[in-house]
PDB file of C-alpha atoms in Angstrom:
ATOM      1  CA  MET J  90      82.448 111.692 125.246  1.00  0.00           C
ATOM      2  CA  ASP J  91      83.618 109.177 127.838  1.00  0.00           C
ATOM      3  CA  THR J  92      86.509 110.255 130.012  1.00  0.00           C
ATOM      4  CA  CYS J  93      89.221 107.710 130.741  1.00  0.00           C
ATOM      5  CA  SER J  94      91.330 106.965 133.779  1.00  0.00           C
ATOM      6  CA  GLY J  95      94.556 107.596 131.886  1.00  0.00           C
ATOM      7  CA  THR J  96      95.441 104.622 129.683  1.00  0.00           C
ATOM      8  CA  PRO J  97      99.135 105.082 128.720  1.00  0.00           C
ATOM      9  CA  VAL J  98      99.914 106.134 125.131  1.00  0.00           C
ATOM     10  CA  SER J  99     103.081 107.140 123.308  1.00  0.00           C
ATOM     11  CA  LEU J 100     103.756 109.086 120.143  1.00  0.00           C
ATOM     12  CA  THR J 101     106.918 108.543 118.110  1.00  0.00           C
ATOM     13  CA  LEU J 102     108.001 111.188 115.602  1.00  0.00           C
ATOM     14  CA  GLY J 103     111.303 110.149 114.062  1.00  0.00           C
ATOM     15  CA  ARG J 104     113.775 109.828 116.934  1.00  0.00           C
ATOM     16  CA  HIS J 105     111.492 111.656 119.365  1.00  0.00           C
ATOM     17  CA  ARG J 106     109.062 109.794 121.595  1.00  0.00           C
ATOM     18  CA  ILE J 107     106.651 111.409 124.044  1.00  0.00           C
ATOM     19  CA  GLU J 108     104.581 109.610 126.654  1.00  0.00           C
ATOM     20  CA  GLY J 109     101.057 110.561 127.653  1.00  0.00           C
ATOM     21  CA  VAL J 110      97.629 109.231 128.526  1.00  0.00           C
ATOM     22  CA  LEU J 111      94.276 108.726 126.830  1.00  0.00           C
ATOM     23  CA  ARG J 112      91.916 111.301 128.371  1.00  0.00           C
ATOM     24  CA  ALA J 113      88.654 110.743 126.482  1.00  0.00           C
ATOM     25  CA  VAL J 114      86.964 108.526 123.904  1.00  0.00           C
ATOM     26  CA  GLY J 115      84.456 110.349 121.739  1.00  0.00           C
ATOM     27  CA  GLU J 116      81.857 109.550 119.141  1.00  0.00           C
ATOM     28  CA  THR J 117      82.301 107.926 115.752  1.00  0.00           C
ATOM     29  CA  VAL J 118      81.759 109.437 112.327  1.00  0.00           C
ATOM     30  CA  ASP J 119      81.307 107.659 109.003  1.00  0.00           C
ATOM     31  CA  MET J 120      83.528 109.187 106.347  1.00  0.00           C
ATOM     32  CA  PRO J 121      82.294 108.794 102.764  1.00  0.00           C
ATOM     33  CA  ALA J 122      84.320 106.518 100.549  1.00  0.00           C
ATOM     34  CA  GLU J 123      84.589 105.998  96.829  1.00  0.00           C
ATOM     35  CA  ALA J 124      81.453 104.813  95.048  1.00  0.00           C
ATOM     36  CA  GLY J 125      80.940 101.105  95.655  1.00  0.00           C
ATOM     37  CA  HIS J 126      83.094 101.045  98.791  1.00  0.00           C
ATOM     38  CA  PRO J 127      81.867 101.121 102.387  1.00  0.00           C
ATOM     39  CA  ALA J 128      82.334 104.275 104.425  1.00  0.00           C
ATOM     40  CA  ARG J 129      85.191 104.338 106.924  1.00  0.00           C
ATOM     41  CA  ARG J 130      84.132 104.633 110.551  1.00  0.00           C
ATOM     42  CA  LEU J 131      86.454 106.834 112.626  1.00  0.00           C
ATOM     43  CA  ARG J 132      86.596 107.129 116.442  1.00  0.00           C
ATOM     44  CA  ASN J 133      87.556 110.384 118.182  1.00  0.00           C
ATOM     45  CA  LEU J 134      90.219 110.183 120.923  1.00  0.00           C
ATOM     46  CA  ILE J 135      91.771 112.897 123.104  1.00  0.00           C
ATOM     47  CA  LEU J 136      95.408 112.286 124.102  1.00  0.00           C
ATOM     48  CA  ASP J 137      97.183 114.285 126.822  1.00  0.00           C
ATOM     49  CA  PHE J 138     100.979 114.501 126.655  1.00  0.00           C
ATOM     50  CA  GLY J 139     101.283 116.801 129.655  1.00  0.00           C
ATOM     51  CA  PRO J 140     103.815 119.635 129.465  1.00  0.00           C
ATOM     52  CA  ALA J 141     105.197 118.304 126.149  1.00  0.00           C
ATOM     53  CA  CYS J 142     102.246 119.804 124.222  1.00  0.00           C
ATOM     54  CA  ALA J 143      98.565 120.704 124.335  1.00  0.00           C
ATOM     55  CA  PRO J 144      96.012 117.852 124.336  1.00  0.00           C
ATOM     56  CA  VAL J 145      95.835 116.197 120.923  1.00  0.00           C
ATOM     57  CA  GLU J 146      92.635 115.155 119.171  1.00  0.00           C
ATOM     58  CA  VAL J 147      92.982 112.178 116.804  1.00  0.00           C
ATOM     59  CA  TRP J 148      90.570 110.196 114.664  1.00  0.00           C
ATOM     60  CA  LEU J 149      91.425 106.491 114.348  1.00  0.00           C
ATOM     61  CA  ALA J 150      89.795 103.991 111.999  1.00  0.00           C
ATOM     62  CA  GLU J 151      87.496 101.509 113.711  1.00  0.00           C
ATOM     63  CA  PRO J 152      87.754  97.872 112.599  1.00  0.00           C
ATOM     64  CA  PRO J 153      85.077  96.911 110.038  1.00  0.00           C
ATOM     65  CA  GLN J 154      81.918  95.502 111.612  1.00  0.00           C
ATOM     66  CA  PRO J 155      81.028  91.923 110.624  1.00  0.00           C
ATOM     67  CA  GLY J 156      77.925  91.460 108.529  1.00  0.00           C
ATOM     68  CA  PRO J 157      76.694  92.273 105.056  1.00  0.00           C
ATOM     69  CA  ALA J 158      77.915  95.455 103.437  1.00  0.00           C
ATOM     70  CA  VAL J 159      75.291  98.141 102.971  1.00  0.00           C
ATOM     71  CA  ALA J 160      75.109  99.464  99.437  1.00  0.00           C
ATOM     72  CA  PRO J 161      74.976 103.253  99.061  1.00  0.00           C
ATOM     73  CA  THR J 162      71.666 104.640  97.830  1.00  0.00           C
TER      74      THR J 162
END
C-alpha cells in the first residue's frame, strides 16, 4: 500500500458533506463478472475524514485497460 501526502477528498451524503484526505492507495483485485463479460478491476483506497469518523476503506472501479479482452477459461 502506498501512503499519500493527503490529497483532498470530500464525501456528500444527502445534505451533509465532510472533507478529508486520501491516506493510502492499495492493491487492485479483479472481481468476477457474468459469463462472457470481463472482470471488474477495483482499487483499494483509504480515506481519512479526521474527527468526523474513523478512516474509511473504499474500493473504486479502475478504468478498463486498452487492448483485447481476455476470454474466461
